Tab-separated table of C-alpha atoms in Angstrom:
chain	number	residue	atom	x	y	z
A	1	MET	CA	11.844	122.199	75.761
A	2	LYS	CA	12.968	120.422	72.596
A	3	LEU	CA	9.551	120.870	71.020
A	4	PHE	CA	9.592	124.564	71.842
A	5	LEU	CA	13.033	125.062	70.259
A	6	LYS	CA	12.011	123.132	67.145
A	7	TRP	CA	8.878	125.239	66.710
A	8	THR	CA	10.877	128.446	67.193
A	9	SER	CA	13.462	127.488	64.513
A	10	SER	CA	10.780	126.482	62.005
A	11	SER	CA	8.765	129.648	62.565
A	12	ALA	CA	11.899	131.799	62.180
A	13	CYS	CA	12.821	130.087	58.885
A	14	ILE	CA	9.264	130.495	57.582
A	15	LEU	CA	9.266	134.147	58.655
A	16	PHE	CA	12.616	134.703	56.909
A	17	SER	CA	11.418	133.093	53.643
A	18	VAL	CA	8.072	134.916	53.593
A	19	SER	CA	9.684	138.239	54.454
A	20	PHE	CA	12.397	137.777	51.827
A	21	PHE	CA	9.986	137.136	48.942
A	22	ALA	CA	7.348	139.583	50.147
A	23	LEU	CA	9.715	142.534	50.599
A	24	LEU	CA	11.231	142.485	47.130
A	25	ASP	CA	10.717	145.901	45.546
A	26	PRO	CA	8.358	145.895	42.567
A	27	CYS	CA	10.265	146.520	39.358
A	28	TYR	CA	8.793	146.956	35.910
A	29	GLY	CA	10.870	146.781	32.715
A	30	TYR	CA	9.583	148.133	29.423
A	31	PHE	CA	10.619	148.632	25.810
A	32	VAL	CA	8.941	151.625	24.162
A	33	THR	CA	9.191	153.148	20.681
A	34	VAL	CA	8.946	156.946	20.495
A	35	GLU	CA	8.033	158.295	17.079
A	36	ALA	CA	9.661	161.405	15.610
A	37	ASP	CA	8.312	164.739	16.912
A	38	SER	CA	6.302	163.015	19.682
A	39	SER	CA	6.563	161.921	23.318
A	40	GLU	CA	5.513	158.989	25.512
A	41	CYS	CA	4.497	159.342	29.192
A	42	PHE	CA	3.958	156.803	31.997
A	43	PHE	CA	2.310	157.233	35.389
A	44	ASP	CA	2.627	155.686	38.875
A	45	ARG	CA	0.528	156.378	41.972
A	46	VAL	CA	2.764	156.288	45.066
A	47	LYS	CA	2.613	157.445	48.684
A	48	THR	CA	4.688	159.959	50.583
A	49	GLY	CA	8.220	158.873	51.497
A	50	THR	CA	8.384	156.082	48.916
A	51	LYS	CA	11.724	155.573	47.158
A	52	VAL	CA	11.261	155.737	43.363
A	53	GLY	CA	13.919	155.062	40.717
A	54	LEU	CA	14.036	155.408	36.911
A	55	THR	CA	16.717	153.726	34.754
A	56	PHE	CA	16.693	154.121	30.955
A	57	GLU	CA	18.837	153.347	27.883
A	58	VAL	CA	18.341	154.377	24.222
A	59	ILE	CA	19.049	151.192	22.255
A	60	GLU	CA	18.205	152.232	18.689
A	61	GLY	CA	17.565	155.276	16.524
A	62	GLY	CA	19.422	158.349	15.246
A	63	PHE	CA	22.117	159.701	17.545
A	64	MET	CA	20.855	157.482	20.427
A	65	ASP	CA	19.526	160.442	22.463
A	66	ILE	CA	16.210	161.331	24.147
A	67	ASP	CA	14.740	164.055	26.397
A	68	VAL	CA	13.622	162.865	29.869
A	69	GLN	CA	11.343	164.582	32.373
A	70	ILE	CA	9.904	163.479	35.761
A	71	SER	CA	7.006	165.469	37.246
A	72	GLY	CA	5.200	165.309	40.596
A	73	PRO	CA	1.462	165.344	41.375
A	74	ASP	CA	1.494	169.152	41.594
A	75	GLY	CA	3.025	169.459	38.120
A	76	LYS	CA	6.432	170.493	39.474
A	77	VAL	CA	9.392	169.145	37.484
A	78	ILE	CA	11.526	166.861	39.667
A	79	TYR	CA	14.131	165.958	37.031
A	80	SER	CA	14.723	167.061	33.439
A	81	GLY	CA	17.418	165.982	30.978
A	82	GLU	CA	18.027	166.785	27.306
A	83	ARG	CA	19.562	164.544	24.639
A	84	GLU	CA	20.609	161.814	27.082
A	85	THR	CA	21.697	158.372	25.896
A	86	ASN	CA	21.232	156.612	29.247
A	87	GLY	CA	20.773	157.479	32.878
A	88	LYS	CA	19.596	156.526	36.348
A	89	TYR	CA	17.686	158.826	38.726
A	90	THR	CA	16.359	158.005	42.215
A	91	PHE	CA	14.271	160.219	44.491
A	92	ALA	CA	11.928	160.038	47.499
A	93	THR	CA	8.351	161.223	47.037
A	94	THR	CA	7.190	164.214	49.083
A	95	SER	CA	3.431	163.851	48.618
A	96	ASP	CA	0.773	161.296	47.718
A	97	GLY	CA	-0.384	161.237	44.114
A	98	VAL	CA	0.430	160.311	40.531
A	99	TYR	CA	4.029	160.798	39.335
A	100	GLN	CA	4.727	161.146	35.609
A	101	TYR	CA	7.713	159.953	33.509
A	102	CYS	CA	7.966	161.363	29.960
A	103	PHE	CA	10.349	160.539	27.072
A	104	SER	CA	10.298	163.219	24.354
A	105	ASN	CA	11.614	162.817	20.796
A	106	LYS	CA	10.470	166.224	19.564
A	107	MET	CA	14.021	167.267	18.727
A	108	SER	CA	13.981	164.678	15.895
A	109	THR	CA	11.850	165.144	12.777
A	110	LEU	CA	12.537	161.838	10.998
A	111	THR	CA	14.134	159.250	13.297
A	112	THR	CA	12.220	156.912	15.625
A	113	LYS	CA	13.872	156.027	18.961
A	114	THR	CA	13.603	152.722	20.877
A	115	ILE	CA	14.081	152.929	24.663
A	116	MET	CA	14.465	150.319	27.404
A	117	PHE	CA	13.597	151.565	30.895
A	118	THR	CA	12.706	150.254	34.359
A	119	MET	CA	10.754	151.909	37.174
A	120	ASP	CA	11.543	150.821	40.749
A	121	ILE	CA	8.833	151.531	43.314
A	122	GLY	CA	9.905	150.922	46.911
A	123	ASP	CA	7.733	150.260	49.971
A	124	ALA	CA	5.882	153.100	51.653
A	125	PRO	CA	7.105	153.875	55.205
A	126	GLU	CA	3.875	152.618	56.803
A	127	ALA	CA	4.041	149.380	54.773
A	128	THR	CA	7.275	148.359	56.502
A	129	LYS	CA	5.571	148.055	59.909
A	130	SER	CA	3.710	144.967	61.078
A	131	SER	CA	1.031	144.530	63.697
A	132	SER	CA	1.593	140.806	64.382
A	133	PRO	CA	2.743	140.040	67.961
A	134	GLU	CA	5.776	138.007	66.804
A	135	GLN	CA	7.239	140.926	64.817
A	136	GLN	CA	6.919	143.532	67.593
A	137	ASN	CA	10.067	142.119	69.140
A	138	ALA	CA	13.281	144.076	68.571
A	139	GLU	CA	15.138	141.061	67.182
A	140	HIS	CA	12.402	140.412	64.631
A	141	GLU	CA	12.436	144.044	63.523
A	142	LYS	CA	16.193	143.882	63.123
A	143	LEU	CA	15.866	140.691	61.080
A	144	GLU	CA	13.190	142.270	58.891
A	145	ASN	CA	15.396	145.302	58.248
A	146	MET	CA	18.299	143.085	57.224
A	147	VAL	CA	16.064	141.009	54.931
A	148	ARG	CA	14.669	144.192	53.397
A	149	ASP	CA	18.191	145.537	52.781
A	150	LEU	CA	19.175	142.231	51.189
A	151	ALA	CA	16.092	142.293	48.949
A	152	SER	CA	16.897	145.848	47.871
A	153	ALA	CA	20.511	144.892	47.143
A	154	LEU	CA	19.437	141.875	45.072
A	155	THR	CA	16.969	144.027	43.118
A	156	THR	CA	19.730	146.545	42.402
A	157	VAL	CA	22.052	143.757	41.250
A	158	LYS	CA	19.357	142.402	38.916
A	159	HIS	CA	18.753	145.859	37.439
A	160	GLU	CA	22.470	146.409	36.871
A	161	GLN	CA	22.835	142.982	35.267
A	162	ASP	CA	19.913	143.625	32.888
A	163	TYR	CA	21.378	147.038	32.075
A	164	MET	CA	24.811	145.537	31.340
A	165	ASN	CA	23.255	142.819	29.145
A	166	VAL	CA	21.453	145.438	27.055
A	167	ARG	CA	24.634	147.502	26.679
A	168	ALA	CA	26.574	144.374	25.689
A	169	ARG	CA	23.997	143.562	22.997
A	170	ILE	CA	24.142	147.149	21.716
A	171	HIS	CA	27.953	147.168	21.519
A	172	ALA	CA	27.975	143.736	19.854
A	173	SER	CA	25.500	144.974	17.228
A	174	VAL	CA	27.613	148.087	16.582
A	175	ASN	CA	30.766	145.979	16.236
A	176	GLU	CA	29.076	143.581	13.811
A	177	ASN	CA	27.742	146.446	11.674
A	178	THR	CA	31.143	148.142	11.618
A	179	ASN	CA	32.877	144.886	10.698
A	180	SER	CA	30.446	144.162	7.838
A	181	ARG	CA	30.821	147.700	6.482
A	182	VAL	CA	34.614	147.516	6.581
A	183	VAL	CA	34.622	144.137	4.811
A	184	MET	CA	32.175	145.314	2.131
A	185	TRP	CA	34.174	148.484	1.522
A	186	ALA	CA	37.423	146.492	1.234
A	187	VAL	CA	35.806	144.106	-1.280
A	188	PHE	CA	34.423	147.076	-3.228
A	189	GLU	CA	37.868	148.711	-3.380
A	190	ALA	CA	39.456	145.440	-4.512
A	191	LEU	CA	36.878	145.061	-7.311
A	192	ILE	CA	37.450	148.649	-8.477
A	193	ILE	CA	41.233	148.168	-8.532
A	194	LEU	CA	40.859	144.877	-10.397
A	195	ALA	CA	38.513	146.423	-12.979
A	196	MET	CA	40.843	149.386	-13.539
A	197	THR	CA	43.836	147.059	-13.919
A	198	ILE	CA	42.086	144.832	-16.473
A	199	GLY	CA	40.935	147.897	-18.425
A	200	GLN	CA	44.455	149.302	-18.537
A	201	VAL	CA	45.861	145.966	-19.714
A	202	PHE	CA	43.366	145.716	-22.587
A	203	TYR	CA	43.885	149.353	-23.514
A	204	LEU	CA	47.662	148.995	-23.642
A	205	LYS	CA	47.392	145.774	-25.651
A	206	ARG	CA	45.155	147.445	-28.214
A	207	PHE	CA	47.433	150.474	-28.250
A	208	PHE	CA	50.535	148.410	-29.065
A	209	GLU	CA	48.751	145.946	-31.344
A	210	ASN	CA	50.181	145.929	-34.890
A	211	GLN	CA	47.438	146.280	-37.515
A	212	ILE	CA	49.068	144.265	-40.341
A	213	LEU	CA	46.199	143.159	-42.572
A	214	PRO	CA	44.376	145.979	-44.402
A	215	SER	CA	40.601	146.129	-44.491
A	216	ASN	CA	40.330	146.300	-48.339
A	217	PRO	CA	39.628	142.735	-49.730
A	218	ILE	CA	41.473	143.357	-53.032
A	219	VAL	CA	44.555	144.595	-51.262
A	220	GLY	CA	44.162	141.772	-48.810
A	221	ASN	CA	44.320	139.214	-51.644
A	222	LEU	CA	47.446	140.852	-53.069
A	223	TYR	CA	49.044	141.071	-49.673
A	224	PRO	CA	50.812	137.653	-49.833
A	225	VAL	CA	52.377	138.542	-53.210
A	226	VAL	CA	53.538	141.910	-51.941
A	227	GLN	CA	54.836	140.308	-48.793
A	228	GLY	CA	56.813	137.733	-50.766
A	229	PHE	CA	58.247	140.399	-53.043
A	230	ALA	CA	59.171	142.533	-50.031
A	231	ALA	CA	60.826	139.564	-48.370
A	232	VAL	CA	63.023	139.086	-51.414
A	233	CYS	CA	63.835	142.768	-51.774
A	234	ILE	CA	64.434	143.684	-48.158
A	235	SER	CA	67.884	142.974	-46.966
A	236	GLU	CA	68.704	140.495	-44.295
A	237	ASP	CA	69.754	143.271	-41.887
A	238	ARG	CA	66.348	144.948	-42.195
A	239	ILE	CA	64.621	141.646	-41.419
A	240	LYS	CA	66.796	141.137	-38.356
A	241	GLN	CA	66.080	144.683	-37.174
A	242	GLN	CA	62.324	144.127	-37.576
A	243	ARG	CA	62.532	140.877	-35.639
A	244	MET	CA	64.471	142.594	-32.869
A	245	THR	CA	61.836	145.331	-32.718
A	246	GLU	CA	59.013	142.778	-32.493
A	247	ASP	CA	60.870	140.853	-29.800
A	248	ARG	CA	61.423	144.052	-27.855
A	249	ARG	CA	57.723	144.906	-28.090
A	250	LEU	CA	56.732	141.454	-26.945
A	251	SER	CA	59.172	141.686	-24.051
A	252	GLU	CA	57.798	145.083	-23.043
A	253	ASP	CA	54.231	143.764	-23.246
A	254	ARG	CA	55.178	140.784	-21.132
A	255	GLN	CA	56.874	142.992	-18.540
A	256	LEU	CA	53.864	145.307	-18.479
A	257	GLN	CA	51.525	142.367	-17.985
A	258	ASP	CA	53.730	140.964	-15.206
A	259	SER	CA	53.874	144.329	-13.434
A	260	THR	CA	50.113	144.722	-13.780
A	261	GLU	CA	49.459	141.271	-12.345
A	262	LYS	CA	51.878	142.017	-9.527
A	263	ALA	CA	50.068	145.277	-8.758
A	264	VAL	CA	46.718	143.457	-8.735
A	265	GLU	CA	48.090	140.815	-6.373
A	266	GLU	CA	49.535	143.456	-4.037
A	267	ALA	CA	46.230	145.351	-4.044
A	268	ARG	CA	44.331	142.154	-3.252
A	269	LYS	CA	46.711	141.297	-0.401
A	270	GLU	CA	46.466	144.830	0.975
A	271	ALA	CA	42.663	144.687	0.879
A	272	GLU	CA	42.642	141.305	2.643
A	273	LYS	CA	45.098	142.604	5.240
A	274	THR	CA	42.971	145.700	5.891
A	275	ALA	CA	39.791	143.625	6.203
A	276	ARG	CA	41.516	141.135	8.513
A	277	LYS	CA	42.851	143.901	10.778
A	278	ALA	CA	39.446	145.559	10.959
A	279	ALA	CA	37.741	142.255	11.785
A	280	GLU	CA	40.344	141.410	14.453
A	281	LYS	CA	40.008	144.868	16.001
A	282	ALA	CA	36.208	144.616	16.118
A	283	ALA	CA	36.387	141.114	17.596
A	284	GLU	CA	38.911	142.253	20.228
A	285	GLU	CA	36.704	145.189	21.238
A	286	ALA	CA	33.682	142.885	21.504
A	287	ARG	CA	35.698	140.411	23.602
A	288	LYS	CA	36.921	143.147	25.961
A	289	GLU	CA	33.393	144.490	26.372
A	290	ALA	CA	32.079	140.979	27.088
A	291	GLU	CA	34.860	140.361	29.656
A	292	LYS	CA	34.099	143.692	31.312
A	293	THR	CA	30.393	142.852	31.507
A	294	ALA	CA	31.141	139.382	32.920
A	295	GLU	CA	33.495	140.852	35.544
A	296	GLU	CA	30.891	143.387	36.666
A	297	SER	CA	28.252	140.651	36.891
A	298	ARG	CA	30.647	138.484	38.913
A	299	LYS	CA	31.343	141.333	41.351
A	300	ALA	CA	27.634	142.011	41.768
A	301	THR	CA	26.967	138.307	42.403
A	302	GLU	CA	29.800	138.191	44.962
A	303	GLU	CA	28.344	141.199	46.798
A	304	ALA	CA	24.918	139.551	46.875
A	305	ARG	CA	26.462	136.316	48.188
A	306	LYS	CA	28.268	138.204	50.966
A	307	ALA	CA	25.056	139.986	51.914
A	308	THR	CA	23.240	136.620	52.048
A	309	GLU	CA	25.952	135.141	54.287
A	310	ASP	CA	25.763	138.158	56.629
A	311	THR	CA	21.994	137.745	56.858
A	312	LYS	CA	22.310	134.026	57.611
A	313	LYS	CA	24.848	134.767	60.359
A	314	ALA	CA	22.541	137.380	61.863
A	315	VAL	CA	19.605	134.935	61.818
A	316	THR	CA	21.736	132.230	63.461
A	317	ARG	CA	22.920	134.663	66.132
A	318	ILE	CA	19.367	135.798	66.873
A	319	LEU	CA	18.150	132.184	67.152
A	320	GLU	CA	21.030	131.316	69.490
A	321	ASP	CA	20.243	134.340	71.683
A	322	ARG	CA	16.584	133.363	71.760
A	323	THR	CA	17.523	129.757	72.715
A	324	ILE	CA	19.725	130.978	75.570
A	325	GLN	CA	16.963	133.281	76.819
A	326	ASP	CA	14.418	130.449	76.703
A	327	ARG	CA	16.778	128.092	78.555
A	328	ARG	CA	17.399	130.701	81.259
A	329	ALA	CA	13.666	131.368	81.593
A	330	HIS	CA	13.014	127.628	81.968
A	331	GLU	CA	15.740	127.294	84.615
A	332	ASP	CA	14.319	130.293	86.516
A	333	ALA	CA	10.852	128.712	86.379
A	334	VAL	CA	12.228	125.396	87.710
A	335	ARG	CA	14.039	127.197	90.541
A	336	ALA	CA	10.879	129.118	91.381
A	337	GLN	CA	8.880	125.888	91.533
A	338	MET	CA	11.496	124.290	93.790
A	339	VAL	CA	11.429	127.311	96.123
A	340	VAL	CA	7.632	127.190	96.262
A	341	ARG	CA	7.713	123.468	97.066
A	342	LEU	CA	10.305	123.951	99.801
A	343	GLU	CA	8.279	126.747	101.353
A	344	PHE	CA	5.136	124.625	101.117
A	345	ASN	CA	6.870	121.651	102.768
A	346	ALA	CA	8.242	123.900	105.489
A	347	GLY	CA	4.772	125.271	106.135
A	348	VAL	CA	3.282	121.777	106.299
A	349	GLN	CA	5.935	120.592	108.743
A	350	ALA	CA	5.402	123.652	110.883
């Protein structure tokens, strides 16, 4: 009896493991580049009643849009979408044959588009049945159905996680590009303001500069004599007035230079503040997107864990029921043997 129970548990565990890895839906992920004014098509041969799914995302190029079309073996359009950025479409096949998926970029004349997509091909209805004697039992069929559901759920979780990772990379790239552009534009504005300020300072200095020495060399040589004679002739009040005028000009020039430097400093601070705010905003958006992606992944993982626990409980319950049935069958067999022996002994005595 112990050997029989041990063999039953081992065979059930092996059956669970083999069924789990064998029933995973085939999934194919691709990255394809669609040139301008062209289209790319892919084909799959499937049977009637098979569940087929297409998930796609435009990750680069133009306005991030593409035309999508799914056709059946008879050429009938099953699904058609125009200028879509991303999407997910699932359907059940109605006939055997080759199904076609096409991505068209004919609306664009210059821009090339890069697309990430996955095609999920489920099991055909006849492929889910087994002819082995062990799996004809109702409990085994129930266990297989639960394992198949778990495999489908895990495949869906994996697809969603890959999809979220791609979207996170796309948003991170957009945030980095936006941040770099904002910083470069702020630096460019600061350089323009600084250049304009320096030009104005030099222009005003040249405008207020006093051209004292003449350009003629003869007059230039006589200039000290004339200056000395003028110093003697000009009254002391005139000299004081000239000094006051020069001092006032110097004071005005100094004030103008101080105000210009102050304006340059304020412009620089404003540019740094703008760049810092833009960088902080971009970083905050990237952080929120990453937290959102992590939360969705955590929820998906939690759902998969719950499904695994439910499956384990179902397997344990089935094994316990089988053990009880085997024990009862053994007890019935023992009772039957005892009855036969008693009848045989009674017959011998008679």
